[in-house]
Short mmCIF file of C-alpha atoms in Angstrom, two decimals:
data_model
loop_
_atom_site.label_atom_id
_atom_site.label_comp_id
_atom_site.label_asym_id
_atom_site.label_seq_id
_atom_site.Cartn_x
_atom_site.Cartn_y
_atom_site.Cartn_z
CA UNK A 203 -20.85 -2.32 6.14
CA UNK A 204 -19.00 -4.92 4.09
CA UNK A 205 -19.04 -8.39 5.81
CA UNK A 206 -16.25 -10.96 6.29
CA UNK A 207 -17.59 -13.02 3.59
CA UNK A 208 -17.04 -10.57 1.14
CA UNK A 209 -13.96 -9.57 2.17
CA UNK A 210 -12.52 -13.22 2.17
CA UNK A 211 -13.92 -13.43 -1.61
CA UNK A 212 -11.60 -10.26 -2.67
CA UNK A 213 -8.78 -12.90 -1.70
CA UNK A 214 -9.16 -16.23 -3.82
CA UNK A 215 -6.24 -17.98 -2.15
CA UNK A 216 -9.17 -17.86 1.18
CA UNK A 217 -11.62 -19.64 -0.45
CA UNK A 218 -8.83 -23.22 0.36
CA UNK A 219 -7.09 -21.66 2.83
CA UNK A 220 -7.13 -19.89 6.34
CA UNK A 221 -4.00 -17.88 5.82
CA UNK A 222 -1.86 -16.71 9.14
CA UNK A 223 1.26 -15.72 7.83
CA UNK A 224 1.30 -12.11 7.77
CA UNK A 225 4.64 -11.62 8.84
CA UNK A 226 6.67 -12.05 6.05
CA UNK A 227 4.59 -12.01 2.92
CA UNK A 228 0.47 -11.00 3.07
CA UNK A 229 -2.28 -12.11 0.36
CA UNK A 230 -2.96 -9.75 -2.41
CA UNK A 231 -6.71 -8.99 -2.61
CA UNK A 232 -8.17 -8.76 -6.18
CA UNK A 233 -8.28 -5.13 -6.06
CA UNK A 234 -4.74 -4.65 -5.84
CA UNK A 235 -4.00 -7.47 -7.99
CA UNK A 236 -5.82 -5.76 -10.80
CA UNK A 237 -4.41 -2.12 -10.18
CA UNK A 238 -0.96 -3.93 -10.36
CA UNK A 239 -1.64 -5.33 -13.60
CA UNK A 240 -2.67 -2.06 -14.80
CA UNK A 241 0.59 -0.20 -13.99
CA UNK A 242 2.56 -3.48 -15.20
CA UNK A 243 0.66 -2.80 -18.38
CA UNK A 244 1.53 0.91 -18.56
CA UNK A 245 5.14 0.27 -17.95
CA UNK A 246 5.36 -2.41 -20.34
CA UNK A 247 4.29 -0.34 -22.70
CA UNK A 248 5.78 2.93 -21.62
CA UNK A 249 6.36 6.07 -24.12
CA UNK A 250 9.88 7.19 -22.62
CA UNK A 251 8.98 10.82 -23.91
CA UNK A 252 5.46 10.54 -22.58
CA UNK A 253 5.53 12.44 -19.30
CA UNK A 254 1.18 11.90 -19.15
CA UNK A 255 1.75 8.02 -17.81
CA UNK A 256 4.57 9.05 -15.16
CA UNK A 257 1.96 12.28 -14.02
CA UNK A 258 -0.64 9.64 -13.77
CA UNK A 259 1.01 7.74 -11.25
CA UNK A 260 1.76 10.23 -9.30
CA UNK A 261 -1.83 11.76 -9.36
CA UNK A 262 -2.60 8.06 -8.43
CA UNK A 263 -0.26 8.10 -5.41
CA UNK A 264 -1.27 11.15 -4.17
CA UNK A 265 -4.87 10.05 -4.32
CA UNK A 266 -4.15 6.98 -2.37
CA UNK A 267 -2.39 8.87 0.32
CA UNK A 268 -5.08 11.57 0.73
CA UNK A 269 -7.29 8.57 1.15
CA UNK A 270 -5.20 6.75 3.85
CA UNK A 271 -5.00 9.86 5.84
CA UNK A 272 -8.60 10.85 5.66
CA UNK A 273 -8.92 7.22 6.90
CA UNK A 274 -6.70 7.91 10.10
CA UNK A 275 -7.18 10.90 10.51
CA UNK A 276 -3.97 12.69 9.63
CA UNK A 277 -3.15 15.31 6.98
CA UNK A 278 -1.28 13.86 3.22
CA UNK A 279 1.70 14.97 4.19
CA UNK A 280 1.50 13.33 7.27
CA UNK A 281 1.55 9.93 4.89
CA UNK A 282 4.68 8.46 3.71
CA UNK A 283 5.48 5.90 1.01
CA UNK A 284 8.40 3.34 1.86
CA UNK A 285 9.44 -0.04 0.33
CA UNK A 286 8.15 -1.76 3.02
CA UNK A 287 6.93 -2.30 6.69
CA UNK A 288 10.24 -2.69 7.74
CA UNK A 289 11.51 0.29 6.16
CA UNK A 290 8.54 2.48 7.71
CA UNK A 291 9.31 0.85 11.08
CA UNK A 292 13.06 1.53 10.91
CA UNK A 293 12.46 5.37 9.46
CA UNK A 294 9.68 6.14 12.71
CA UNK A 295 12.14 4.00 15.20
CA UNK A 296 15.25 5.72 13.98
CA UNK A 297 13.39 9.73 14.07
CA UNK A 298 12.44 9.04 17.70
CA UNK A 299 14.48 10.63 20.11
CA UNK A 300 15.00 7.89 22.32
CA UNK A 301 15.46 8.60 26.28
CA UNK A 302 17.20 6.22 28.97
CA UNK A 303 14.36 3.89 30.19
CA UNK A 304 12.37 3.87 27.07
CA UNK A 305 10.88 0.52 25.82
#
């Protein structure tokens, strides 16, 4: 099992800081930071014909959301990318077929 510790280390800002503020905008851990920088570097240097770097992405997505749903226990398709929190939140509070009396 992978302790706090190292957990804090995957987020340099920690090693100052006790961060809170999760509401708005969260730390980026070094993980993501560096498969960022990867696509950034891809698209920088994108090959408008080249269809490979645009398939790779996807392949990439699709391996991240087979992941996350293996993690809780749902099926792929079950997983949805969105902008953001608040776009997920709006999309599964908007689909919900709301009754009188619901909270």
């Amino acid at each position: 099992m992978v302790s706090v510790d190292e957990i804090r280390r995957d987020f340099p800002a920690l090693a100052e800081w006790t961060y809170l503020d999760n509401a708005f905008v969260s730390l980026m851990p070094r993980q993501v930071r560096e498969g960022y920088d990867r696509w950034a570097d891809q698209w920088y240097n994108f090959d408008v014909g080249n269809r490979t770097i645009l398939s790779g992405w996807l392949d990439a997505a699709n391996r991240v959301r087979g992941a996350m749903a293996a993690f809780i226990g749902v099926t792929p398709k079950e997983i949805a990318y969105t902008m953001c929190t608040g776009s997920g939140l709006n999309i599964a509070i908007n689909g919900t077929k709301w009754k009188k009396g619901d909270n």
